[in-house]
Amino acid sequence: MTSAEPRRRSWPGLAQLVGPALLAALVGAWSITRPALWRDESVSVHFAREPLGDAWREWGEVDAVHAAYDLLLRLTIWIDPVELGVRLPSLVGFVVATVGVVLVGRRLMGRTAATCAGVVYAILPVTSRFAQEGRSYALVSMVAVLSALALLRMVERPSPGRVVAYSASVAVLGCLHLYALLLLAAHGAYVLLAARQIAREVALAWAGAAVVLLPLAVVAAGQRAGQLGWIRRPGLSELRGLVDQIGGTDVATVGLALLAVSGAWVLRRSPLPLLWAVLPVAVSWLVSQVQPVYADRYVLYVVPAVALLVGAGVDGVARVLGRGRPVALGAILVVVALAVLPGHRDIRAPDRRPDDLRSLTRDLAAEVAPGDAVVAVPASFLKFVDAYEGPFERLVVAQADSVPVAAERVWVVTRGYPSHRGAPELARLNRDFHREQVRSYGVTSLSLWTLRTPSA
């Protein structure tokens, strides 16, 4: 064998990594700046922009679970202060996760099936949706994939270095989102079912990660009411919503489900993807019947496992067709891509985020006058809407009960359509001002109040 032969053999393997990665980069970057920032992204922008000392003090009171992501965002927000810079870390995380799906797949199934899984992950609407969101969820999925890869490497050959790598991945996962640690239910079940020989190493890795995460967990526990107060007890409809979100359309959802079931059968001797896809969601949903913590975006790190199952299913169906396997593989993936295409168009529509802060800021900039004040209800809501800055820098920020005497006009921003009559925090506004107009920008509303004349 010549020295050139190993290199020639390595090229197909490299292409099977680069191809899905490029596809993910193209799909994730497609219209990434078109949807406006929404209120959750605005909070990330707020923490990324403010002085580190101020941010640190705020994290001690709220949003400590997102501090690691907000710190990372400081590195990219200078590239572009709005959509591109805010969403770039998520796009990178999406691309890396796609490569990771292929690498995990190679350890569980053939290279062809692994590549199919990477392609599927790259073209799912839900992965693009969160590749285009300035929050931690795409990065959480990335680290979930890397932790699975680290776990499988420990199974292949346990060593101190590999134990440390797995422990570090678990610690980073928890730093990005504590509730993502529910993934360890799947890891633990996999070890018990198929890899008991590394149970001791896994326990040591978890213990090391726990030491790192303990301070964050203590702080986050004190913030739980404010962080999770909006979550309600989930029903079966929430589980259906997660499934629908993965497919994007009814046709795509049914097709992907059939392929995933086929893939679960193909991988019946390698249970990690099935455990990963099911257990974190099931545990979160069951816990939420007592203490609500379930939200679909909190469990999006199961989507790579779904892609692995679907990839195995695609390859399994193609194998049944025998000699026409390459053509069948391509045909199935093209059909999947066409089925999910409407979902991609939907998530990229300008009005498909819960809020349209770009339009709110544009309208406010066109009408704000010198001396105008702005009031947020509650006061902390201002950081949910000022991502685009602009007019907010020209407004006097005030509390609802202490509007400056000189202010003749007050802009009020709040979540939901406002019902200001009788609101105790707006007692002074109701007494001294008249509400002129109310506009809704998704869930967020903006209203203008003008000072009453003596005759009014």
Coordinates of C-alpha atoms in Angstrom, one line a residue:
M1 CA 0.0 0.0 0.0
T2 CA 1.4 3.4 -1.0
S3 CA 1.4 6.4 1.3
A4 CA -1.1 8.1 -1.1
E5 CA -3.7 5.4 -0.6
P6 CA -4.6 6.4 3.0
R7 CA -4.9 9.9 1.8
R8 CA -7.2 8.9 -1.0
R9 CA -9.3 6.9 1.4
S10 CA -9.5 9.8 3.8
W11 CA -11.0 12.2 1.2
P12 CA -14.5 10.5 1.2
G13 CA -14.6 10.6 5.0
L14 CA -13.6 14.3 5.0
A15 CA -16.2 15.1 2.3
Q16 CA -18.9 13.4 4.5
L17 CA -18.1 15.9 7.2
V18 CA -17.6 19.0 5.1
G19 CA -20.7 18.5 3.0
P20 CA -23.2 18.5 5.9
A21 CA -21.3 21.4 7.5
L22 CA -21.5 23.5 4.4
L23 CA -25.2 22.7 4.0
A24 CA -25.8 23.7 7.6
A25 CA -23.9 27.0 7.1
L26 CA -25.9 27.8 4.0
V27 CA -29.3 26.9 5.4
G28 CA -28.6 28.6 8.8
A29 CA -27.4 31.8 7.1
W30 CA -30.3 31.9 4.7
S31 CA -32.2 35.1 5.7
I32 CA -30.7 35.1 9.1
T33 CA -31.2 38.9 9.5
R34 CA -34.7 39.0 8.1
P35 CA -36.8 38.2 11.2
A36 CA -36.6 41.0 13.8
L37 CA -35.1 40.5 17.2
W38 CA -37.6 39.6 19.8
R39 CA -37.8 40.2 23.5
D40 CA -35.7 37.2 24.7
E41 CA -33.0 38.1 22.2
S42 CA -33.2 41.7 23.5
V43 CA -32.4 40.5 27.0
S44 CA -29.2 38.8 25.7
V45 CA -28.3 42.0 23.9
H46 CA -28.9 44.0 27.1
F47 CA -26.5 41.8 29.1
A48 CA -23.9 41.7 26.3
R49 CA -23.8 45.5 26.0
E50 CA -23.9 46.7 29.6
P51 CA -20.7 47.1 31.7
L52 CA -19.5 43.7 33.0
G53 CA -19.7 44.8 36.6
D54 CA -23.4 45.9 36.2
A55 CA -24.2 42.6 34.4
W56 CA -22.5 40.6 37.1
R57 CA -24.7 42.3 39.8
E58 CA -27.8 41.7 37.7
W59 CA -27.0 38.0 37.2
G60 CA -26.9 37.7 41.0
E61 CA -30.6 38.6 40.9
V62 CA -31.9 37.2 37.6
D63 CA -30.9 35.2 34.5
A64 CA -27.8 33.6 36.1
V65 CA -28.6 30.5 34.0
H66 CA -27.9 32.5 30.8
A67 CA -24.8 34.3 32.0
A68 CA -22.3 32.0 30.2
Y69 CA -24.1 32.6 26.9
D70 CA -24.3 36.4 27.5
L71 CA -20.6 36.5 28.1
L72 CA -19.9 34.7 24.9
L73 CA -22.2 37.1 23.0
R74 CA -19.9 39.9 24.0
L75 CA -17.3 38.5 21.5
T76 CA -19.6 38.7 18.5
I77 CA -22.0 41.6 19.1
W78 CA -19.2 44.1 18.0
I79 CA -19.4 42.5 14.5
D80 CA -22.9 43.7 14.2
P81 CA -24.9 45.2 17.1
V82 CA -28.2 43.7 16.0
E83 CA -29.3 40.5 14.1
L84 CA -26.1 39.1 12.6
G85 CA -23.8 39.7 15.6
V86 CA -26.5 38.5 18.0
R87 CA -27.2 35.3 16.1
L88 CA -23.7 34.4 14.9
P89 CA -22.8 32.2 17.9
S90 CA -26.0 30.2 17.3
L91 CA -25.2 29.7 13.7
V92 CA -21.7 28.5 14.5
G93 CA -23.1 26.2 17.1
F94 CA -25.5 24.8 14.6
V95 CA -22.7 24.0 12.1
V96 CA -20.5 22.4 14.7
A97 CA -23.5 20.3 16.0
T98 CA -24.1 19.1 12.4
V99 CA -20.5 17.9 12.2
G100 CA -20.9 16.3 15.6
V101 CA -24.0 14.4 14.5
V102 CA -22.0 12.8 11.7
L103 CA -19.2 11.9 14.1
V104 CA -21.6 10.4 16.6
G105 CA -23.3 8.5 13.8
R106 CA -20.1 7.0 12.6
R107 CA -19.6 5.4 16.0
L108 CA -23.2 4.0 16.0
M109 CA -23.9 3.1 12.4
G110 CA -22.2 3.2 9.0
R111 CA -20.7 6.3 7.5
T112 CA -23.4 6.6 4.9
A113 CA -26.1 6.6 7.6
A114 CA -24.1 9.1 9.7
T115 CA -23.8 11.4 6.7
C116 CA -27.6 11.1 6.1
A117 CA -28.1 12.1 9.8
G118 CA -26.0 15.1 9.4
V119 CA -27.9 16.2 6.3
V120 CA -31.2 15.7 8.0
Y121 CA -30.1 17.8 11.0
A122 CA -28.9 20.5 8.6
I123 CA -32.3 20.8 6.9
L124 CA -34.8 20.5 9.7
P125 CA -36.7 23.8 10.1
V126 CA -36.4 23.7 13.9
T127 CA -32.6 23.6 13.8
S128 CA -32.6 26.6 11.5
R129 CA -35.1 28.4 13.7
F130 CA -32.7 28.3 16.7
A131 CA -29.6 28.8 14.6
Q132 CA -31.2 32.2 13.9
E133 CA -31.9 33.1 17.5
G134 CA -29.7 35.0 19.8
R135 CA -30.1 32.6 22.7
S136 CA -28.2 29.6 24.0
Y137 CA -30.3 26.8 22.6
A138 CA -28.3 26.0 19.4
L139 CA -25.1 26.0 21.5
V140 CA -26.8 23.7 24.0
S141 CA -27.6 21.3 21.2
M142 CA -24.0 21.5 20.0
V143 CA -22.6 20.7 23.5
A144 CA -25.1 17.9 23.9
V145 CA -23.8 16.3 20.7
L146 CA -20.2 16.8 21.8
S147 CA -21.0 15.2 25.2
A148 CA -22.5 12.2 23.4
L149 CA -19.3 11.9 21.3
A150 CA -17.2 12.1 24.5
L151 CA -19.3 9.4 26.1
L152 CA -18.9 7.1 23.1
R153 CA -15.1 7.7 23.1
M154 CA -15.0 6.6 26.7
V155 CA -16.9 3.4 25.7
E156 CA -14.3 2.7 23.0
R157 CA -11.3 3.3 25.3
P158 CA -11.6 4.6 28.9
S159 CA -8.7 6.9 29.8
P160 CA -8.2 9.8 32.2
G161 CA -8.1 12.3 29.4
R162 CA -11.4 11.0 27.9
V163 CA -13.1 11.1 31.3
V164 CA -12.0 14.7 31.8
A165 CA -13.2 15.6 28.3
Y166 CA -16.7 14.1 29.0
S167 CA -16.8 15.8 32.4
A168 CA -15.9 19.1 30.8
S169 CA -18.7 18.7 28.2
V170 CA -21.2 18.0 30.9
A171 CA -20.0 21.1 32.9
V172 CA -20.3 23.3 29.8
L173 CA -23.7 21.9 29.1
G174 CA -24.9 22.9 32.5
C175 CA -23.3 26.3 32.3
L176 CA -25.2 27.1 29.1
H177 CA -28.5 25.7 30.5
L178 CA -29.0 23.9 33.7
Y179 CA -32.1 22.1 32.6
A180 CA -30.1 20.5 29.7
L181 CA -28.6 18.3 32.3
L182 CA -31.7 16.1 32.0
L183 CA -29.7 14.7 29.1
L184 CA -27.8 12.7 31.7
A185 CA -30.9 10.6 32.2
A186 CA -30.3 9.3 28.7
H187 CA -26.6 8.9 29.3
G188 CA -27.1 7.0 32.5
A189 CA -29.7 4.7 30.9
Y190 CA -27.3 4.0 28.0
V191 CA -24.5 3.1 30.4
L192 CA -26.7 0.7 32.3
L193 CA -28.1 -1.0 29.2
A194 CA -25.0 -1.1 27.0
A195 CA -21.8 0.2 28.6
R196 CA -21.7 -0.9 32.3
Q197 CA -17.9 -1.3 32.0
I198 CA -17.5 2.5 32.1
A199 CA -20.1 3.2 35.0
R200 CA -17.3 4.2 37.4
E201 CA -15.8 6.6 34.9
V202 CA -19.1 8.2 34.1
A203 CA -19.9 8.6 37.8
L204 CA -16.5 10.3 38.3
A205 CA -17.1 12.6 35.4
W206 CA -20.5 13.6 36.7
A207 CA -19.0 14.3 40.1
G208 CA -16.4 16.6 38.6
A209 CA -19.0 18.5 36.6
A210 CA -21.2 18.8 39.7
V211 CA -18.4 20.6 41.6
V212 CA -18.1 23.1 38.8
L213 CA -21.8 23.7 38.5
L214 CA -22.7 23.8 42.2
P215 CA -22.3 27.6 42.6
L216 CA -24.4 28.3 39.5
A217 CA -27.1 25.8 40.7
V218 CA -27.3 27.5 44.1
V219 CA -27.7 31.0 42.6
A220 CA -30.2 29.7 40.0
A221 CA -32.3 28.0 42.7
G222 CA -32.9 31.3 44.3
Q223 CA -34.0 32.8 41.0
R224 CA -36.3 29.9 40.1
A225 CA -39.6 31.7 40.7
G226 CA -38.7 34.6 38.5
Q227 CA -37.1 32.5 35.9
L228 CA -39.8 29.8 35.5
G229 CA -42.9 31.6 36.8
W230 CA -44.3 31.9 33.2
I231 CA -44.3 28.1 32.7
R232 CA -47.5 26.2 33.1
R233 CA -48.2 22.5 33.6
P234 CA -47.8 20.9 30.2
G235 CA -50.3 18.5 28.6
L236 CA -50.1 16.2 25.7
S237 CA -50.6 19.1 23.4
E238 CA -47.2 20.5 24.4
L239 CA -45.5 17.2 23.3
R240 CA -47.4 17.3 20.0
G241 CA -46.2 20.9 19.6
L242 CA -42.6 19.8 20.0
V243 CA -43.0 17.0 17.4
D244 CA -44.7 19.4 15.0
Q245 CA -42.0 22.0 15.5
I246 CA -39.3 19.4 14.5
G247 CA -41.0 18.6 11.2
G248 CA -42.4 22.1 10.4
T249 CA -45.4 20.7 8.4
D250 CA -47.8 17.8 8.9
V251 CA -46.4 15.9 5.9
A252 CA -42.8 16.3 7.0
T253 CA -43.6 15.3 10.6
V254 CA -45.3 12.1 9.5
G255 CA -42.5 11.2 7.1
L256 CA -39.8 11.9 9.6
A257 CA -41.6 10.0 12.3
L258 CA -41.8 6.9 10.1
L259 CA -38.1 7.2 9.2
A260 CA -37.2 7.6 12.9
V261 CA -39.2 4.5 13.9
S262 CA -37.4 2.6 11.1
G263 CA -34.1 4.0 12.4
A264 CA -34.8 3.0 16.0
W265 CA -35.2 -0.6 14.7
V266 CA -32.0 -0.4 12.8
L267 CA -30.2 0.9 15.9
R268 CA -31.9 -1.5 18.3
R269 CA -28.4 -2.7 19.5
S270 CA -27.2 0.9 19.8
P271 CA -29.9 2.5 22.0
L272 CA -28.2 5.9 22.7
P273 CA -30.1 7.9 20.0
L274 CA -33.5 6.5 21.1
L275 CA -32.8 7.1 24.8
W276 CA -31.5 10.6 24.0
A277 CA -34.5 11.5 21.9
V278 CA -37.1 10.3 24.4
L279 CA -35.9 10.3 28.0
P280 CA -35.1 14.0 28.6
V281 CA -38.5 15.1 27.2
A282 CA -40.3 12.4 29.2
V283 CA -38.5 13.3 32.4
S284 CA -39.1 17.0 31.9
W285 CA -42.7 16.5 31.1
L286 CA -43.3 14.2 34.1
V287 CA -41.5 16.5 36.5
S288 CA -43.6 19.4 35.2
Q289 CA -46.8 17.7 36.4
V290 CA -45.5 18.6 39.9
Q291 CA -43.1 21.5 39.3
P292 CA -43.5 23.0 35.8
V293 CA -40.2 23.3 34.1
Y294 CA -41.1 22.0 30.6
A295 CA -40.7 24.3 27.6
D296 CA -40.1 22.9 24.1
R297 CA -37.0 25.1 23.6
Y298 CA -35.5 23.7 26.8
V299 CA -35.4 20.2 25.3
L300 CA -34.3 21.0 21.8
Y301 CA -31.0 19.2 22.4
V302 CA -32.9 16.0 21.7
V303 CA -33.2 17.0 18.0
P304 CA -29.7 15.7 17.1
A305 CA -30.9 12.3 18.3
V306 CA -34.0 12.5 16.1
A307 CA -31.7 13.3 13.2
L308 CA -29.6 10.2 14.0
L309 CA -32.7 8.0 14.1
V310 CA -34.0 9.5 10.8
G311 CA -30.5 9.1 9.2
A312 CA -30.4 5.4 10.2
G313 CA -34.0 5.1 8.8
V314 CA -33.1 6.7 5.5
D315 CA -30.1 4.3 5.1
G316 CA -32.2 1.3 6.2
V317 CA -34.9 2.0 3.6
A318 CA -32.3 2.5 0.9
R319 CA -30.6 -0.8 1.8
V320 CA -33.9 -2.6 1.2
L321 CA -33.8 -1.3 -2.4
G322 CA -30.5 -3.2 -3.0
R323 CA -28.7 -2.1 -6.1
G324 CA -30.4 1.2 -6.3
R325 CA -29.2 2.3 -2.9
P326 CA -27.3 5.5 -3.9
V327 CA -30.1 6.7 -6.0
A328 CA -32.6 5.8 -3.3
L329 CA -30.6 7.7 -0.6
G330 CA -30.5 10.8 -2.8
A331 CA -34.2 10.5 -3.6
I332 CA -35.3 10.1 0.0
L333 CA -33.2 13.1 1.2
V334 CA -34.6 15.2 -1.6
V335 CA -38.2 14.3 -0.7
V336 CA -37.4 15.1 3.0
A337 CA -35.9 18.5 1.9
L338 CA -39.0 19.3 -0.2
A339 CA -41.3 18.3 2.6
V340 CA -39.6 20.6 5.2
L341 CA -39.2 23.5 2.8
P342 CA -42.6 25.2 3.7
G343 CA -41.4 25.1 7.3
H344 CA -38.3 27.0 6.4
R345 CA -40.2 29.7 4.6
D346 CA -42.5 30.1 7.6
I347 CA -39.8 30.6 10.2
R348 CA -38.1 33.2 8.0
A349 CA -41.1 35.4 7.6
P350 CA -40.5 38.8 9.2
D351 CA -43.5 38.4 11.6
R352 CA -42.7 34.9 12.8
R353 CA -41.1 35.9 16.0
P354 CA -43.2 36.5 19.1
D355 CA -42.3 40.2 18.9
D356 CA -41.3 42.6 16.1
L357 CA -38.9 44.9 18.0
R358 CA -37.5 46.3 14.7
S359 CA -40.9 47.8 13.7
L360 CA -41.6 49.0 17.3
T361 CA -38.2 50.8 17.3
R362 CA -38.8 52.3 13.8
D363 CA -42.2 53.6 14.7
L364 CA -41.0 55.0 17.9
A365 CA -38.0 56.7 16.3
A366 CA -40.4 58.4 13.8
E367 CA -42.6 59.9 16.5
V368 CA -40.4 60.5 19.6
A369 CA -40.0 64.1 20.6
P370 CA -37.5 65.9 22.8
G371 CA -38.5 65.6 26.5
D372 CA -40.6 62.4 25.9
A373 CA -40.3 59.8 28.7
V374 CA -40.6 56.0 28.5
V375 CA -42.1 53.7 31.1
A376 CA -41.9 49.9 31.1
V377 CA -44.5 47.8 32.9
P378 CA -43.0 46.2 34.8
A379 CA -39.9 48.3 35.0
S380 CA -37.6 45.4 34.2
F381 CA -39.4 44.9 30.9
L382 CA -37.4 47.7 29.2
K383 CA -34.5 45.4 28.6
F384 CA -36.9 43.2 26.7
V385 CA -37.5 45.8 24.1
D386 CA -34.5 48.1 23.7
A387 CA -32.3 45.8 21.6
Y388 CA -32.2 48.3 18.7
E389 CA -31.4 51.3 21.0
G390 CA -31.9 54.3 18.7
P391 CA -35.0 56.1 20.1
F392 CA -34.5 54.7 23.5
E393 CA -31.3 56.7 23.9
R394 CA -33.4 59.9 23.3
L395 CA -36.1 59.1 25.9
V396 CA -36.1 59.8 29.6
V397 CA -36.4 56.5 31.3
A398 CA -38.9 56.8 34.2
Q399 CA -40.8 54.8 36.7
A400 CA -44.6 54.7 36.2
D401 CA -45.2 56.4 39.5
S402 CA -42.5 59.1 39.1
V403 CA -42.8 60.5 35.6
P404 CA -40.8 63.7 35.3
V405 CA -42.9 66.8 35.9
A406 CA -41.7 68.3 32.6
A407 CA -42.8 65.3 30.5
E408 CA -45.8 66.0 28.5
R409 CA -45.7 62.7 26.6
V410 CA -45.0 59.2 27.9
W411 CA -44.5 56.1 25.9
V412 CA -45.5 52.9 27.8
V413 CA -44.1 49.5 26.7
T414 CA -45.6 46.3 28.2
R415 CA -46.2 42.7 27.4
G416 CA -49.6 41.9 26.0
Y417 CA -52.3 44.3 25.0
P418 CA -52.4 46.7 27.9
S419 CA -55.4 47.1 30.2
H420 CA -54.1 50.1 32.1
R421 CA -57.3 51.2 33.9
G422 CA -56.9 50.3 37.6
A423 CA -53.3 49.2 37.3
P424 CA -51.8 50.5 40.6
E425 CA -48.3 51.1 39.0
L426 CA -50.0 53.4 36.5
A427 CA -52.1 55.4 39.0
R428 CA -50.3 58.7 38.2
L429 CA -50.6 58.2 34.4
N430 CA -54.3 57.4 34.7
R431 CA -54.8 60.6 36.7
D432 CA -52.6 63.1 34.9
F433 CA -52.3 61.7 31.3
H434 CA -54.6 60.5 28.6
R435 CA -53.9 57.5 26.5
E436 CA -53.8 58.5 22.8
Q437 CA -52.9 55.3 21.0
V438 CA -51.9 51.7 21.4
R439 CA -50.0 49.6 18.9
S440 CA -49.2 45.9 19.2
Y441 CA -46.0 44.4 17.9
G442 CA -46.6 40.7 18.5
V443 CA -46.8 40.1 22.2
T444 CA -45.3 43.5 23.0
S445 CA -47.4 46.7 22.9
L446 CA -46.5 50.4 22.8
S447 CA -48.9 53.1 23.9
L448 CA -48.6 56.9 23.9
W449 CA -49.9 59.0 26.8
T450 CA -50.2 62.8 26.7
L451 CA -50.6 65.2 29.6
R452 CA -54.2 66.2 30.2
T453 CA -55.0 69.8 29.7
P454 CA -56.6 71.7 32.7
S455 CA -60.0 71.6 30.9
A456 CA -59.8 67.9 30.4

